[in-house]
Coordinates of C-alpha atoms and ligand atoms in Angstrom, one line a residue:
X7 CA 12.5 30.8 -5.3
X8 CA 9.9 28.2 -5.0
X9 CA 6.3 29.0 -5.7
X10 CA 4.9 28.0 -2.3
X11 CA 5.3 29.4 1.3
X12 CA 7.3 26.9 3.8
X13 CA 7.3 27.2 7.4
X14 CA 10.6 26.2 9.1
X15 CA 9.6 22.8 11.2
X16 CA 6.1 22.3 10.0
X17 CA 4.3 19.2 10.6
X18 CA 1.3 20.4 9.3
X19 CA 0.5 21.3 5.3
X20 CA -2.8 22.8 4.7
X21 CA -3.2 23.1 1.1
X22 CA -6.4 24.8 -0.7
X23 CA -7.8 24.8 -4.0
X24 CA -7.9 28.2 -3.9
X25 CA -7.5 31.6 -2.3
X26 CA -11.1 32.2 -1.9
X27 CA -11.3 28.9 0.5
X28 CA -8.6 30.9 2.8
X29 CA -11.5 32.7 4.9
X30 CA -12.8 28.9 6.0
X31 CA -9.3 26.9 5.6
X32 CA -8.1 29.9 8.4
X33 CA -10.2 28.3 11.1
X34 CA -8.1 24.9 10.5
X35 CA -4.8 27.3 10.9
X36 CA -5.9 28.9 13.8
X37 CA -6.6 25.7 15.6
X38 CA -3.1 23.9 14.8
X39 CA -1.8 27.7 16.4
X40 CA -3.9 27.0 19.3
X41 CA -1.8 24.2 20.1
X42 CA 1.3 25.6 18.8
X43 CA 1.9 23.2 15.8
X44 CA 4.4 24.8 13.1
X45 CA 2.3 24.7 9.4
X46 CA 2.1 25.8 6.4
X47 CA -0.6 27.0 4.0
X48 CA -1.1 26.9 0.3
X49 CA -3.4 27.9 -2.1
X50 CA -2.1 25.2 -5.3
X51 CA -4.9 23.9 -7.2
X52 CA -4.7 20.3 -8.8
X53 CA -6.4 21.3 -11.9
X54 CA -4.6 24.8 -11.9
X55 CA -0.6 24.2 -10.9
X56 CA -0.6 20.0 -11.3
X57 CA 3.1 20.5 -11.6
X58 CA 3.5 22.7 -8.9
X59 CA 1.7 20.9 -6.2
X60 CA 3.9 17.3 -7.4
X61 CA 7.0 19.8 -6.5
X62 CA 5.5 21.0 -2.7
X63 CA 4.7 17.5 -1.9
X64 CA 8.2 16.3 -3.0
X65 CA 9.7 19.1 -1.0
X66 CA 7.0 19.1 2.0
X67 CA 7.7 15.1 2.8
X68 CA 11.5 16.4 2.4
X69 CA 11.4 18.3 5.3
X70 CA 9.0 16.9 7.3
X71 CA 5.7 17.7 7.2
X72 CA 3.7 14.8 9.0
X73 CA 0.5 15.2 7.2
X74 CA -1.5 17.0 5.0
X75 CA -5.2 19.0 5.2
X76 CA -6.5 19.2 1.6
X77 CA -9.3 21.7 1.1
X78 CA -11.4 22.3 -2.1
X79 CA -14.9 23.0 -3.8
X80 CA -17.0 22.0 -6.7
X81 CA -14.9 18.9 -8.5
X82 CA -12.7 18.8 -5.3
X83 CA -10.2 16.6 -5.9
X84 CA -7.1 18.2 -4.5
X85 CA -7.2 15.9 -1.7
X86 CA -7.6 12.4 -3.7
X87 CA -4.8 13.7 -5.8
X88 CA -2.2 14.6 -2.8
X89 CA -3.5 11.4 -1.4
X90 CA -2.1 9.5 -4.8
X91 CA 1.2 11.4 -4.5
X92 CA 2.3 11.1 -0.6
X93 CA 2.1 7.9 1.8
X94 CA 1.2 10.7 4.7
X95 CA -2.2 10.7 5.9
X96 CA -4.4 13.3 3.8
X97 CA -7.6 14.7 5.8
X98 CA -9.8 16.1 3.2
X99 CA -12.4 19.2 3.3
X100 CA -15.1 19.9 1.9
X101 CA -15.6 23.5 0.8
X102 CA -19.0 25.4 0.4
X103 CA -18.3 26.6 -2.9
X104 CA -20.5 27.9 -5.8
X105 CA -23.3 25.1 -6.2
X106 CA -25.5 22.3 -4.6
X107 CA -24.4 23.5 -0.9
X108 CA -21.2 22.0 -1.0
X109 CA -22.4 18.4 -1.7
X110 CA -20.6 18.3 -4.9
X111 CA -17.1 19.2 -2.6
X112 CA -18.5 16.4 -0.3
X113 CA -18.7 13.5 -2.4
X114 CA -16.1 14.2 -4.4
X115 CA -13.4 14.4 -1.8
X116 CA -14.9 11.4 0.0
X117 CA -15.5 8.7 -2.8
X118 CA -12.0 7.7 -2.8
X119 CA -11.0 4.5 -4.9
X120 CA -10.1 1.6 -2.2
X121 CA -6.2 2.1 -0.9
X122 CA -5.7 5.4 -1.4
X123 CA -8.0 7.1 1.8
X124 CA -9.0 10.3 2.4
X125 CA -10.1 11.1 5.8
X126 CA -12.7 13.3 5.0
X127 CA -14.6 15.5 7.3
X128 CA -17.8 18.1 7.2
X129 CA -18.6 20.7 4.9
X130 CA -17.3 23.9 5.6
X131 CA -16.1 25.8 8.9
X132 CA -16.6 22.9 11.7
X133 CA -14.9 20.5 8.8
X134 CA -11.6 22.8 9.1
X135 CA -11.7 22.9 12.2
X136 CA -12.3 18.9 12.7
X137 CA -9.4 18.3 10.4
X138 CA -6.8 20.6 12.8
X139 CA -8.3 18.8 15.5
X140 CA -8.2 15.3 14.3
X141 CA -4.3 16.4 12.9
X142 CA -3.6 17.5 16.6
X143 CA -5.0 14.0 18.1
X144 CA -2.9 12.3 15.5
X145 CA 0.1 14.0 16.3
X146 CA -0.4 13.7 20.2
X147 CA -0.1 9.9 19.7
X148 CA 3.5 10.4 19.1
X149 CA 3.8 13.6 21.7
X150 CA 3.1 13.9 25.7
X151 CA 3.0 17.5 25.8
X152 CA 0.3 17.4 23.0
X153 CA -1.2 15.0 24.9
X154 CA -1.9 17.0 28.0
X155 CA -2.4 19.9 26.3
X156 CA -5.4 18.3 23.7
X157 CA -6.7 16.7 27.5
X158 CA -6.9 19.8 28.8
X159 CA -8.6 21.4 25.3
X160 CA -11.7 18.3 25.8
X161 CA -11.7 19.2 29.4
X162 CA -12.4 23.0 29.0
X163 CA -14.9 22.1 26.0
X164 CA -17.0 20.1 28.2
X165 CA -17.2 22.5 31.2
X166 CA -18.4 25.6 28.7
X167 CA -21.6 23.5 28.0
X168 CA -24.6 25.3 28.5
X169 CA -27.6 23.6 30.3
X170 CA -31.0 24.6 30.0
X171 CA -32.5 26.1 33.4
Ligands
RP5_220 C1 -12.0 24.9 -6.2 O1 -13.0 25.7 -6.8 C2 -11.4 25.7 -5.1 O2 -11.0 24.9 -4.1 C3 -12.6 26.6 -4.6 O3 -13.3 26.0 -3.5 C4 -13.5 26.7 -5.8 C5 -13.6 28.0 -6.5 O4 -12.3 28.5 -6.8 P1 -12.1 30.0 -7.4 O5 -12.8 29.9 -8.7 O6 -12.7 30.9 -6.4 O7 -10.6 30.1 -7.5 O8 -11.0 24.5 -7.1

């Protein structure tokens, strides 16, 4: 049995350096459910399980998966290194991990080497949740009902604004 979990239709692989990024990495899942997009989530570290995480991709771009959301902390490279090993786009987070606020996740997830991006977005929870989102605006291109449905997810956003009286 492989050493991963895999979600029958996925389109979506979020993959995390670790457990202990689950509790921020489950905002990112929750908003792909939102929408009803089939993922899967990982924790398979690239300084950890190296050879495990060269099998998932292999197997992940296999059956499908469309693109991948990288999280990780401290010397975050999990994303730069899923970035070297697929041609699918790789949106990178940043976690708040155990030193300098997360800026150490930041820059080294976004300082990619020139051809091999990383889209990489904030540190932390609204990160996550930016990567799901950008994922679901990348995958409406190709999708009408995604479409409407992300139309009608900016539509509610901007009518729960609050104004000052
Ligand atoms: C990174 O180190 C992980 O992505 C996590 O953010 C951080 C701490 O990992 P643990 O020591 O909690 O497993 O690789």
């Amino acid at each position: 049995m492989a050493d991963y979990t895999t979600t029958d239709g996925a389109r979506v692989g979020i993959l995390m350096g670790s457990t202990s990024d689950w509790p921020t990495m489950k905002k990112a899942s929750e908003t792909l459910e939102k929408f009803g997009i089939h993922h899967e989530c990982n924790a398979i570290s690239a300084h950890r399980n190296p050879q495990r995480l060269q099998e998932y991709l292999a197997d992940a771009e296999k059956r499908g998966v469309e693109l991948f959301i990288c999280a990780a902390g401290g010397a975050a490279h999990l994303a730069g290194v899923v970035a070297a090993h697929t041609e699918k786009p790789v949106l990178g987070c940043p976690m708040q991990a155990w030193s300098l606020d997360g800026l150490d996740s930041l820059l080294s997830t976004v300082q990619m080497p020139k051809g091999i991006p990383v889209a990489t977005f904030a540190i932390g929870g609204a990160g996550a949740i930016n990567a799901a989102t950008f994922a679901v605006q990348m995958l409406a291109m190709g999708d009408s009902c995604l479409a409407t449905a992300f139309s009608s997810y900016r539509s509610e956003q901007s009518s729960v604004v609050n104004y000052l009286e």
